[in-house]
PDB file of N, CA and C in Angstrom:
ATOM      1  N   UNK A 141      93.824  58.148 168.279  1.00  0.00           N
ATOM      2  CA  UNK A 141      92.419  57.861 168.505  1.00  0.00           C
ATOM      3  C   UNK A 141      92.320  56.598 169.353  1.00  0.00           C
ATOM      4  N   UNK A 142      91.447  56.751 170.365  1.00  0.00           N
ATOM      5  CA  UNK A 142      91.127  55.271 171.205  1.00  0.00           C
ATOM      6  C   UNK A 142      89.936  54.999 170.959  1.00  0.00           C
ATOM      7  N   UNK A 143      89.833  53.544 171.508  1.00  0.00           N
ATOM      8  CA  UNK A 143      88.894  52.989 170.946  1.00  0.00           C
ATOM      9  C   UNK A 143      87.173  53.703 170.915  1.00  0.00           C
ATOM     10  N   UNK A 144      86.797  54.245 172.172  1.00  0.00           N
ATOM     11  CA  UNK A 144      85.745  55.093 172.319  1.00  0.00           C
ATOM     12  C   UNK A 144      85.302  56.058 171.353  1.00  0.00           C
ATOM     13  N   UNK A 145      86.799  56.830 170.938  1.00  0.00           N
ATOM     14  CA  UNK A 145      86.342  58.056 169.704  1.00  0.00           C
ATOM     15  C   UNK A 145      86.308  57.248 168.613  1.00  0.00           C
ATOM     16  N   UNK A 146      86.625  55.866 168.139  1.00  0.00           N
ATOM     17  CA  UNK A 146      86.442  55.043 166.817  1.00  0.00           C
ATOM     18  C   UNK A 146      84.594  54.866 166.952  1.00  0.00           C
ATOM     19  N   UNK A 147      84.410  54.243 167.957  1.00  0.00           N
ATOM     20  CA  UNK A 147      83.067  53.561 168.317  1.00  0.00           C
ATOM     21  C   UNK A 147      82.212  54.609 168.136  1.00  0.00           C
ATOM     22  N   UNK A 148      82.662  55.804 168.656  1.00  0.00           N
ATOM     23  CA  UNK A 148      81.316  57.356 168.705  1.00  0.00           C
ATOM     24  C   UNK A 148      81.611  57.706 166.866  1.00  0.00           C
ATOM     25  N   UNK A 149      82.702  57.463 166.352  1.00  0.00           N
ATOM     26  CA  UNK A 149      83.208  57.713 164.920  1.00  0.00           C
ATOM     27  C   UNK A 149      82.211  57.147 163.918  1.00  0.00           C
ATOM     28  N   UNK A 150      82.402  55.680 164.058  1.00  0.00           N
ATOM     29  CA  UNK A 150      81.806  55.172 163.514  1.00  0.00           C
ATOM     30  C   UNK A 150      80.502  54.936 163.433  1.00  0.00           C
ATOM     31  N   UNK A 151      79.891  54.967 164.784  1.00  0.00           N
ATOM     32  CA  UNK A 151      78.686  55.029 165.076  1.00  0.00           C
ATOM     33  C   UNK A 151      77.810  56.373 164.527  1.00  0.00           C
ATOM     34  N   UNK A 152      78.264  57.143 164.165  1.00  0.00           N
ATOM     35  CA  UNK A 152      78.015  58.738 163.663  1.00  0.00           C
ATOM     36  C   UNK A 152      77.876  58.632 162.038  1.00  0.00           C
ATOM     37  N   UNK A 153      78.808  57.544 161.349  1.00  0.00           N
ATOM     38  CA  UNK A 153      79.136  57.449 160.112  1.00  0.00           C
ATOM     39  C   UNK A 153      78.059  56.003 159.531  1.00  0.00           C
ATOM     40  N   UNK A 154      77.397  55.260 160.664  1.00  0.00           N
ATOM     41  CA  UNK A 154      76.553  54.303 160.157  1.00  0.00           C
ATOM     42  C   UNK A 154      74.983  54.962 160.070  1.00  0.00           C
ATOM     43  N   UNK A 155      75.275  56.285 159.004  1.00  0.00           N
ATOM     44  CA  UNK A 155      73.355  56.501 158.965  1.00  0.00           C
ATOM     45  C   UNK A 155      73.724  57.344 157.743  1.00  0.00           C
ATOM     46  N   UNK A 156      72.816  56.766 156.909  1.00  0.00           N
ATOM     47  CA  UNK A 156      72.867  57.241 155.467  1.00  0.00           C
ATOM     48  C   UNK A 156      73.362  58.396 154.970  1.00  0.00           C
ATOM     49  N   UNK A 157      72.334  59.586 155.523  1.00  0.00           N
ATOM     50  CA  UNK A 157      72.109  60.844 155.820  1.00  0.00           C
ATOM     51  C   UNK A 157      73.440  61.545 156.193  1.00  0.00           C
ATOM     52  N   UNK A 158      73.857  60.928 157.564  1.00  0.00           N
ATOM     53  CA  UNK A 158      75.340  61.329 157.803  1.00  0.00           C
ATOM     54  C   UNK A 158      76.456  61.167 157.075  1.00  0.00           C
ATOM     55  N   UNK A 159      76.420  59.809 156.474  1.00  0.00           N
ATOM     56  CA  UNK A 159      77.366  59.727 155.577  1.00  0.00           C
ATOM     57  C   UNK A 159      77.461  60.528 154.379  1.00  0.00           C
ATOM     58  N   UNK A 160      76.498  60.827 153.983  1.00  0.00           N
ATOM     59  CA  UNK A 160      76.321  61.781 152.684  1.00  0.00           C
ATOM     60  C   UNK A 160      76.476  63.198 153.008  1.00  0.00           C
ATOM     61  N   UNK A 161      76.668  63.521 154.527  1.00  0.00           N
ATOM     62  CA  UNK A 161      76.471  65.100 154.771  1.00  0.00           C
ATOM     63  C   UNK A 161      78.503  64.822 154.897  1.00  0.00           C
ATOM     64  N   UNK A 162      78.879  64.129 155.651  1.00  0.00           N
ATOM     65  CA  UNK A 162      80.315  63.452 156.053  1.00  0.00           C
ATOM     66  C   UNK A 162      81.267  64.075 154.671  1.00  0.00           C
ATOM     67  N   UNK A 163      80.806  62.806 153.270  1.00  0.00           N
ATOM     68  CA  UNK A 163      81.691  62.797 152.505  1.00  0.00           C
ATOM     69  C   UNK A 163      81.369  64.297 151.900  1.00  0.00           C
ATOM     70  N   UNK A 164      80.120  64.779 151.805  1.00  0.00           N
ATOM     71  CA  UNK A 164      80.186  66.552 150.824  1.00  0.00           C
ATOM     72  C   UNK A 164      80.652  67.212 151.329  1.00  0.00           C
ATOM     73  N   UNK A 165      81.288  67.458 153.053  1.00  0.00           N
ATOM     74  CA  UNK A 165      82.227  68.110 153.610  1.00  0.00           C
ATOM     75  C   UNK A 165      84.011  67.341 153.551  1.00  0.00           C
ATOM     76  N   UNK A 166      83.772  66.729 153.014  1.00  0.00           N
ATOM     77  CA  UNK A 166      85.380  66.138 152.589  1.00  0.00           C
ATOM     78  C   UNK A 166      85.494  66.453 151.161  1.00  0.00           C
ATOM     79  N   UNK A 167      84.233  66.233 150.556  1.00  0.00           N
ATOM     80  CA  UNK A 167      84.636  66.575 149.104  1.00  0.00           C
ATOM     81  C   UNK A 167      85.083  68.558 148.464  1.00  0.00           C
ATOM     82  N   UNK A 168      84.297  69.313 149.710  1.00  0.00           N
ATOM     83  CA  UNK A 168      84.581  70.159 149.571  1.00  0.00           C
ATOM     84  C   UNK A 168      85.872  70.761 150.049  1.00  0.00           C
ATOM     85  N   UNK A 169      86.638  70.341 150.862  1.00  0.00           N
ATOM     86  CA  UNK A 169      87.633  70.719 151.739  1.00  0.00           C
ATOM     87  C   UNK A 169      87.590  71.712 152.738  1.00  0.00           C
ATOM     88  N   UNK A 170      88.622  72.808 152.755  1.00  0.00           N
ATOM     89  CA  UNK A 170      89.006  72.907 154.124  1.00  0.00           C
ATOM     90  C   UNK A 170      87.759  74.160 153.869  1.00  0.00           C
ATOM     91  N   UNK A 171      87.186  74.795 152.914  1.00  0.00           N
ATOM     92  CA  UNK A 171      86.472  75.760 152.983  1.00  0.00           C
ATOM     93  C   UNK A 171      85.276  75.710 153.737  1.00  0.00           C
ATOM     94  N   UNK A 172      84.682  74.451 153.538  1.00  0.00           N
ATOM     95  CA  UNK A 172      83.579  74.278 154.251  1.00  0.00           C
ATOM     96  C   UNK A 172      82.163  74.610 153.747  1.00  0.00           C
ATOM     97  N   UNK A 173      81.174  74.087 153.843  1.00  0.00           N
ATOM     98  CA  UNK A 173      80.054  74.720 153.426  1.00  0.00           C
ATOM     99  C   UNK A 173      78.725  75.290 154.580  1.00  0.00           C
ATOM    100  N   UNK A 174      77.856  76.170 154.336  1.00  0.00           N
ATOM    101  CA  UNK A 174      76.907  76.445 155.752  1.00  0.00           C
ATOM    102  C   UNK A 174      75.668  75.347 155.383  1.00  0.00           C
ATOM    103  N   UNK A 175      75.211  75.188 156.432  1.00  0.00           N
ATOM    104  CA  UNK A 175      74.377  74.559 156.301  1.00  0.00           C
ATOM    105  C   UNK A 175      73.093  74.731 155.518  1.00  0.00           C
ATOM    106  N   UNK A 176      72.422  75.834 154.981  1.00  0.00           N
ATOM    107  CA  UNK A 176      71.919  75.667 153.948  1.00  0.00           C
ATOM    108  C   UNK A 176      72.162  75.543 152.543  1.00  0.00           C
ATOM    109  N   UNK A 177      73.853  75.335 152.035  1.00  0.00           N
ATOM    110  CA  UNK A 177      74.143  74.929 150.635  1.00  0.00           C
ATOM    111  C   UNK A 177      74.173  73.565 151.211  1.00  0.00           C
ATOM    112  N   UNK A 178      74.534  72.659 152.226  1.00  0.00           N
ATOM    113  CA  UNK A 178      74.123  71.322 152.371  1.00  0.00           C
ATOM    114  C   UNK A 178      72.987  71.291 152.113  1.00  0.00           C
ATOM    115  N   UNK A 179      72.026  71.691 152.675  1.00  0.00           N
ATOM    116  CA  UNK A 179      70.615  71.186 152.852  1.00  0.00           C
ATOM    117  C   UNK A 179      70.443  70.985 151.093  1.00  0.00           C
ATOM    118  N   UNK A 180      70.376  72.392 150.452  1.00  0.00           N
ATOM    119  CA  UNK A 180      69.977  72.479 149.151  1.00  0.00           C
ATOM    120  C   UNK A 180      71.242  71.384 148.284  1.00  0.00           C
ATOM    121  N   UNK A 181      72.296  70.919 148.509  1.00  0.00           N
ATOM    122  CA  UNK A 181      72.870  70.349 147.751  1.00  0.00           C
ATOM    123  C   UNK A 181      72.989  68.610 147.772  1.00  0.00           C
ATOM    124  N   UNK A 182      71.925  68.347 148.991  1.00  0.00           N
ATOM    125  CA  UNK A 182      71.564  67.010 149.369  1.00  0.00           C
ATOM    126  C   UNK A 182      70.440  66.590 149.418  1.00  0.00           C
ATOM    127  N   UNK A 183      69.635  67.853 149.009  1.00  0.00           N
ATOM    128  CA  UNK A 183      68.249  67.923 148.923  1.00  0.00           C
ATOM    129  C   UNK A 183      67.526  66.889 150.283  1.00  0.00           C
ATOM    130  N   UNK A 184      68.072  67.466 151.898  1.00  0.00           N
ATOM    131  CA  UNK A 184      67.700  67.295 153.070  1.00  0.00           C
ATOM    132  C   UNK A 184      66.707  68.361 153.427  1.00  0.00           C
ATOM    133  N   UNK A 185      66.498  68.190 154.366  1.00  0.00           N
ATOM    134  CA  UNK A 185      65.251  69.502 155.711  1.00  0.00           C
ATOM    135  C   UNK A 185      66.484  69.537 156.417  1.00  0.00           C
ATOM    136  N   UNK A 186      66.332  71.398 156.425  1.00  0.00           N
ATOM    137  CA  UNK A 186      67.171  71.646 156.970  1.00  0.00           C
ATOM    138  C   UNK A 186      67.361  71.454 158.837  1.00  0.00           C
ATOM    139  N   UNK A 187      65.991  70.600 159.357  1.00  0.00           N
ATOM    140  CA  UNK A 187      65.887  70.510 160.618  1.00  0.00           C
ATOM    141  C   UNK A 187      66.723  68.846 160.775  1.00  0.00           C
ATOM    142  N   UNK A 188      66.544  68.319 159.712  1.00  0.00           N
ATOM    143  CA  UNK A 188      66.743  66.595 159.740  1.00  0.00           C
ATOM    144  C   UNK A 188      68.835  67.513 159.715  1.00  0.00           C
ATOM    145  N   UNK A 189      68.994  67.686 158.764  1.00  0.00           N
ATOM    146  CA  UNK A 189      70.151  68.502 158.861  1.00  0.00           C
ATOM    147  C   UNK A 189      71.010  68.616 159.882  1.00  0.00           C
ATOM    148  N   UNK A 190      70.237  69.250 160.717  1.00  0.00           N
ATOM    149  CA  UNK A 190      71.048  70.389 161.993  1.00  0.00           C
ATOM    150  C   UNK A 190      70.946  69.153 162.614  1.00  0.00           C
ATOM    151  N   UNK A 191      70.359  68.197 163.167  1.00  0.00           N
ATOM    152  CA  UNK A 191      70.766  67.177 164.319  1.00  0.00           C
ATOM    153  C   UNK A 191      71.827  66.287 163.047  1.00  0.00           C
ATOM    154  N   UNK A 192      71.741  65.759 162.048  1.00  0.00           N
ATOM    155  CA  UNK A 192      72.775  64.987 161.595  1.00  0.00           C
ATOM    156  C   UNK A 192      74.329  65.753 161.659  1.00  0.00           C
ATOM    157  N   UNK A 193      74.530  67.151 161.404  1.00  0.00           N
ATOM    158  CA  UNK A 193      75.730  67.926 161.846  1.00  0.00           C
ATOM    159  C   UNK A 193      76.055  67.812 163.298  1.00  0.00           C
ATOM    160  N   UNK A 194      75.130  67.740 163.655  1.00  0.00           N
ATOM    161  CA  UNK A 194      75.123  67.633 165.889  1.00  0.00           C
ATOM    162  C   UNK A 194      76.122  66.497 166.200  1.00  0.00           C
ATOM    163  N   UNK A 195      75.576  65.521 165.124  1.00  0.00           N
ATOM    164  CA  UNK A 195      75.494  64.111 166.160  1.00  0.00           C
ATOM    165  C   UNK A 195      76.866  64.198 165.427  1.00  0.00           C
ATOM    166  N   UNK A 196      77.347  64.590 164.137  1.00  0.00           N
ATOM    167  CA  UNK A 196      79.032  64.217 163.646  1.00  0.00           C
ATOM    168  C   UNK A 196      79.790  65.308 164.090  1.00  0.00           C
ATOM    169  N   UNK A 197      79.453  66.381 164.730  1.00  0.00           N
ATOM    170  CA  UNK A 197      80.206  66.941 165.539  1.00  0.00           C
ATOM    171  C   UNK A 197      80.591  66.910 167.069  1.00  0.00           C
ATOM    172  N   UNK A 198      79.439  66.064 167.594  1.00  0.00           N
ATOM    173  CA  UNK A 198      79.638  65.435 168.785  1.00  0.00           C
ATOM    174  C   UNK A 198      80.718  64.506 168.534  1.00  0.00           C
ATOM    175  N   UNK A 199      80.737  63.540 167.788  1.00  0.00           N
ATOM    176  CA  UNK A 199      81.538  62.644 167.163  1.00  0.00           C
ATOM    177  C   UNK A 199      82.948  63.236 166.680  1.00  0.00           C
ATOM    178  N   UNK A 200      83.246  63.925 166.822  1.00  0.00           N
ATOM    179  CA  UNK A 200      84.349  64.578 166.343  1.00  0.00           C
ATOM    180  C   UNK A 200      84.942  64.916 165.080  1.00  0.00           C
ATOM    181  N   UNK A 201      83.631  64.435 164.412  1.00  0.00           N
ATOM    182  CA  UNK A 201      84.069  64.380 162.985  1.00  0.00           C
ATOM    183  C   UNK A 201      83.807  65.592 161.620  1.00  0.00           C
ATOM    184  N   UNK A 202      83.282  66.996 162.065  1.00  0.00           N
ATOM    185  CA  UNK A 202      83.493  68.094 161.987  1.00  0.00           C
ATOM    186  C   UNK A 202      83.495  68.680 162.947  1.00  0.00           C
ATOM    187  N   UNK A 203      84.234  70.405 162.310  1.00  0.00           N
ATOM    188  CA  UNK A 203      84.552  71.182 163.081  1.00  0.00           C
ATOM    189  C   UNK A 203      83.289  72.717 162.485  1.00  0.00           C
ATOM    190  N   UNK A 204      83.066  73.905 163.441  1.00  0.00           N
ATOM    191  CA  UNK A 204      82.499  74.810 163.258  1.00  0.00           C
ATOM    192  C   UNK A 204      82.965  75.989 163.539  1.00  0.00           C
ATOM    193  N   UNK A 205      82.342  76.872 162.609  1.00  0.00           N
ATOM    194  CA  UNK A 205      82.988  78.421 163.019  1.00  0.00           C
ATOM    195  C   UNK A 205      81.909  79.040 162.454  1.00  0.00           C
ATOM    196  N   UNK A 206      82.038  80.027 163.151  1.00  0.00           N
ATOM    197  CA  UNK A 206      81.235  81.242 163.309  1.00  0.00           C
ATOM    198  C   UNK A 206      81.962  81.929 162.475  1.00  0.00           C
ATOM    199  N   UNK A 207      80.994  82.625 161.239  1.00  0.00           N
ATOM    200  CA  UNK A 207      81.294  83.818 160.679  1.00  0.00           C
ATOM    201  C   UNK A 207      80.156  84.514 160.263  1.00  0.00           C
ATOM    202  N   UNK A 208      80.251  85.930 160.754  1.00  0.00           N
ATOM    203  CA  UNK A 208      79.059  86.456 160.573  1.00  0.00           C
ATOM    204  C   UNK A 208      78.153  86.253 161.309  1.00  0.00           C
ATOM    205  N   UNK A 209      77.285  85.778 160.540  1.00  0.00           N
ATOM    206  CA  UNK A 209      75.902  85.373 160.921  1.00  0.00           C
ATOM    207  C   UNK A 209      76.016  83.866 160.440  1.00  0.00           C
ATOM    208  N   UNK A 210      76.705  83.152 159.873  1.00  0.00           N
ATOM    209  CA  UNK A 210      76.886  82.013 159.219  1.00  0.00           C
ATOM    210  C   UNK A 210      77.470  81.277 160.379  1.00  0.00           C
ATOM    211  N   UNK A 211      76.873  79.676 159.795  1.00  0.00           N
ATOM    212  CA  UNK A 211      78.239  78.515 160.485  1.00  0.00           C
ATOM    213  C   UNK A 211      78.757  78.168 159.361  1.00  0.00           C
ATOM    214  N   UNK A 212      80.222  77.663 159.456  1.00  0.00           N
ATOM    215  CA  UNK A 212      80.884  76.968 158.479  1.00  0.00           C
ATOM    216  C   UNK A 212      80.857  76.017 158.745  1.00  0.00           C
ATOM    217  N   UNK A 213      80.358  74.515 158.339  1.00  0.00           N
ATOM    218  CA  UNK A 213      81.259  73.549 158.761  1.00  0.00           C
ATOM    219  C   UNK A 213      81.908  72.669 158.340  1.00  0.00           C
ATOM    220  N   UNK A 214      82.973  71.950 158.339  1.00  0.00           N
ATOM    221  CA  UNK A 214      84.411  71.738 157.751  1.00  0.00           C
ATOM    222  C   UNK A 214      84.685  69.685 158.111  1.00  0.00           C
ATOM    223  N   UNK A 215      85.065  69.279 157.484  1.00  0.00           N
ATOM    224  CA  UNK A 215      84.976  67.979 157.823  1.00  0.00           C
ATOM    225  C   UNK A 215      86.303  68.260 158.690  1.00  0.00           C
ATOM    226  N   UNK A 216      86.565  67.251 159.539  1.00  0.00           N
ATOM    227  CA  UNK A 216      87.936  67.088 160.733  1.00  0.00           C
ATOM    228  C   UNK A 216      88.845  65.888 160.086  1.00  0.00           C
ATOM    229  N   UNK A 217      89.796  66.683 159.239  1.00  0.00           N
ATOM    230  CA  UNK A 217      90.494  65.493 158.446  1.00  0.00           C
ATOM    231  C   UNK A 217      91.801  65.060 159.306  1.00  0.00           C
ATOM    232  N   UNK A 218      91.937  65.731 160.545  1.00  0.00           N
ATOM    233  CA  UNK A 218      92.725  65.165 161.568  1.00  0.00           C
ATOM    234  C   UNK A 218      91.865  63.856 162.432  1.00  0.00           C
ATOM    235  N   UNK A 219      90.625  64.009 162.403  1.00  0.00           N
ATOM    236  CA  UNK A 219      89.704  63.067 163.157  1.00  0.00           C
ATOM    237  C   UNK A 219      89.840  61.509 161.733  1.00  0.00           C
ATOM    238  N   UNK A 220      89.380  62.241 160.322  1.00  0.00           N
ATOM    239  CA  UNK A 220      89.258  61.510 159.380  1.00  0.00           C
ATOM    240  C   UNK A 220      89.941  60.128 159.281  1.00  0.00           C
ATOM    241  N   UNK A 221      91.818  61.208 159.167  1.00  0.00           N
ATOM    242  CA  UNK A 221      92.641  59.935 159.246  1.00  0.00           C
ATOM    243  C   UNK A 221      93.264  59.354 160.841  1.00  0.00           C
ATOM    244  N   UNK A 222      92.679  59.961 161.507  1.00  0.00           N
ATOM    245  CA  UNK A 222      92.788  58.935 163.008  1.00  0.00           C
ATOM    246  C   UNK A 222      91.963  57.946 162.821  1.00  0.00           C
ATOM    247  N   UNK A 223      90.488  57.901 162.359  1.00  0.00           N
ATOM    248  CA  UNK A 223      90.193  56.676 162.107  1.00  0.00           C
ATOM    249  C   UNK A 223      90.469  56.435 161.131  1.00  0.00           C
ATOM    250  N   UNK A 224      91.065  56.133 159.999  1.00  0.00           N
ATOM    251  CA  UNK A 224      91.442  55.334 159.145  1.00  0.00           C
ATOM    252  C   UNK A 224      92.858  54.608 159.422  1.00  0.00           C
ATOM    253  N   UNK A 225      94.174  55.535 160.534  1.00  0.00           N
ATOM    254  CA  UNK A 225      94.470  54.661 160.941  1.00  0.00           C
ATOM    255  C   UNK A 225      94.191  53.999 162.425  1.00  0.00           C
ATOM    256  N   UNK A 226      93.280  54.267 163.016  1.00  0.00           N
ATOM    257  CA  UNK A 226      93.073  53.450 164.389  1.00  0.00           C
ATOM    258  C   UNK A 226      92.268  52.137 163.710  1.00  0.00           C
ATOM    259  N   UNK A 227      91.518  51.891 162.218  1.00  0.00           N
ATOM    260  CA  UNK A 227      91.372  50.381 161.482  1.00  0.00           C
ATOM    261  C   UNK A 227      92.027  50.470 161.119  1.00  0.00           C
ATOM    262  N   UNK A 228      93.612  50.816 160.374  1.00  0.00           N
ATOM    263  CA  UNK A 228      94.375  50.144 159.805  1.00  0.00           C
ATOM    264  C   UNK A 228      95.836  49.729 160.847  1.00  0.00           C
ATOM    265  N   UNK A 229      96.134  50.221 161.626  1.00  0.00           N
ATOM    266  CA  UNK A 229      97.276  50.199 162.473  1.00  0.00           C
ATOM    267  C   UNK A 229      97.850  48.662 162.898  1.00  0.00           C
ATOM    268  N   UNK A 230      96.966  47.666 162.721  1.00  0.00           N
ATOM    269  CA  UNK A 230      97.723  46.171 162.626  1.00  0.00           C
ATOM    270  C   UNK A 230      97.182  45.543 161.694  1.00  0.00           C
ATOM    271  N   UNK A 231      96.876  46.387 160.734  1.00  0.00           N
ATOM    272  CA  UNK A 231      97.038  45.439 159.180  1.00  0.00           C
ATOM    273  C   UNK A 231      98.011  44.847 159.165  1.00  0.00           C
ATOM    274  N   UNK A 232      97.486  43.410 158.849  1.00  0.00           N
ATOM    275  CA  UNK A 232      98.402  42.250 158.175  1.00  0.00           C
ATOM    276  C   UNK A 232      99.079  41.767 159.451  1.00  0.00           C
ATOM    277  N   UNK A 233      98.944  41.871 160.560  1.00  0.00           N
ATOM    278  CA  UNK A 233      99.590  41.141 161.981  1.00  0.00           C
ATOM    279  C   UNK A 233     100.902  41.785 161.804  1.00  0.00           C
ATOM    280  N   UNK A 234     100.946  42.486 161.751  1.00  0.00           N
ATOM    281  CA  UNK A 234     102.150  43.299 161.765  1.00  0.00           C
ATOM    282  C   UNK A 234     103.559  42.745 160.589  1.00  0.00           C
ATOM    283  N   UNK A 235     102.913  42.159 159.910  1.00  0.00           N
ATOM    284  CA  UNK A 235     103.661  41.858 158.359  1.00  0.00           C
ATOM    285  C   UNK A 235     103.641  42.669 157.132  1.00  0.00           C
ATOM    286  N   UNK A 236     104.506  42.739 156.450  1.00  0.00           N
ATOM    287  CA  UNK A 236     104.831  43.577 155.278  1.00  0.00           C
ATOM    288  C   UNK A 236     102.528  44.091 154.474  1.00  0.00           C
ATOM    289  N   UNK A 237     102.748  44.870 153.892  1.00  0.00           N
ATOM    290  CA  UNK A 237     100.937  44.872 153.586  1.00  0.00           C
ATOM    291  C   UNK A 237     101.759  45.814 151.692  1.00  0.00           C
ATOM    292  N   UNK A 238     101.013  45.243 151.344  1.00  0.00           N
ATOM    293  CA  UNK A 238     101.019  45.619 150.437  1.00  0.00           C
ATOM    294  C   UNK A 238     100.008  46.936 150.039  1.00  0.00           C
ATOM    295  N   UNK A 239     100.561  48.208 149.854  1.00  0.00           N
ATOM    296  CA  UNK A 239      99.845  49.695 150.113  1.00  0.00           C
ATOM    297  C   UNK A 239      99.343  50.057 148.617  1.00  0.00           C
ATOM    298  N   UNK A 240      98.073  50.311 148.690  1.00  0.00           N
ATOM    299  CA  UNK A 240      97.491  51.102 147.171  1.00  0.00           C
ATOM    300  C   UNK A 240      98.046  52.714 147.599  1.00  0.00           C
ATOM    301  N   UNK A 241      98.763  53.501 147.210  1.00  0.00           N
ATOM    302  CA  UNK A 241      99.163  54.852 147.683  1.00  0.00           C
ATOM    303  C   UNK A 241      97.852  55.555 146.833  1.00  0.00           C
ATOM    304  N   UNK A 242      96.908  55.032 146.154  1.00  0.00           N
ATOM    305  CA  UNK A 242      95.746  56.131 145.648  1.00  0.00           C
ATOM    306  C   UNK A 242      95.038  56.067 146.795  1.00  0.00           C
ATOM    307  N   UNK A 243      94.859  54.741 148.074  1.00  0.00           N
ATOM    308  CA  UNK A 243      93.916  54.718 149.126  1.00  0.00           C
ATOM    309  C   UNK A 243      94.971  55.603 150.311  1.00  0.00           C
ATOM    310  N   UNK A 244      96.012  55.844 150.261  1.00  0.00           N
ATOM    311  CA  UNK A 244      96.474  56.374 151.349  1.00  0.00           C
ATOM    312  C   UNK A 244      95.511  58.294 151.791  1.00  0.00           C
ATOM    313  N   UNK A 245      96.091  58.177 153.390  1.00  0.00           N
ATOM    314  CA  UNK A 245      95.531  58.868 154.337  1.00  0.00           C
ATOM    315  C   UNK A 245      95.230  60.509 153.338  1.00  0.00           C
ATOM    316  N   UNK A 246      94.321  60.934 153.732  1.00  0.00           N
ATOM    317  CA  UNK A 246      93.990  62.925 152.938  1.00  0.00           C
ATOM    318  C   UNK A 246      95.713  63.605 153.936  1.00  0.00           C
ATOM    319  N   UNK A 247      96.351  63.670 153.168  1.00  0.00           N
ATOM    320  CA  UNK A 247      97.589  64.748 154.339  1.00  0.00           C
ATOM    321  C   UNK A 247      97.071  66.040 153.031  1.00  0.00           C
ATOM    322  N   UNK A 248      96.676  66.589 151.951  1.00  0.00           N
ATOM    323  CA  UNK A 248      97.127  67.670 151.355  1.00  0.00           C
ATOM    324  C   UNK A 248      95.753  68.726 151.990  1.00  0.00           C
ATOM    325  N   UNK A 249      94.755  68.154 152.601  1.00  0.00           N
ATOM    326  CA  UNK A 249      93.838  68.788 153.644  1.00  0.00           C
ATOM    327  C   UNK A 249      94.382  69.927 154.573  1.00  0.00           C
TER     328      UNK A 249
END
């Protein structure tokens, strides 16, 4: 990740709304949910909705698929932990860091 996709990353992840649509597609995993079990499970409009999915998929931070007549959409846990390490990658000035392994990166995604 360079610095641009951190900045569009993060910038995507500083609005309430997004963040809460963000983590219920991480909490669900790779299955994904459509956008009206978000709406109903965040108790959003489903119009406020569809641009907050826009703007974190512009952002790179889900992915979509077509099924059916449905969208799925899926948090990008390859995007996830690029930013978690494009902020962590010179922790500690490049000295020993002492690691919580419960905070380490989603790999079972």
């Amino acid at each position: 990740m360079n610095e641009d996709q951190a900045v569009s990353a993060l910038g995507a992840l500083a609005h309430t709304q997004r963040l809460r649509v963000f983590r219920a597609l991480v909490v669900v995993g790779p299955e994904g949910l459509t956008p009206s079990v978000l709406a109903d499970q965040l108790d959003v409009a489903r119009n406020a909705l569809s641009f907050h999915l826009k703007e974190l998929a512009h952002a790179g931070l889900v992915t979509i698929e077509q099924q059916g007549r449905n969208l799925i959409y899926r948090a990008d846990f390859a995007q996830m932990n690029g930013l978690l390490g494009y902020m962590t990658e010179h922790c500690c000035q490049g000295g020993t860091c002492v690691v919580n392994e419960s905070l380490s990166a989603c790999i079972s995604c």
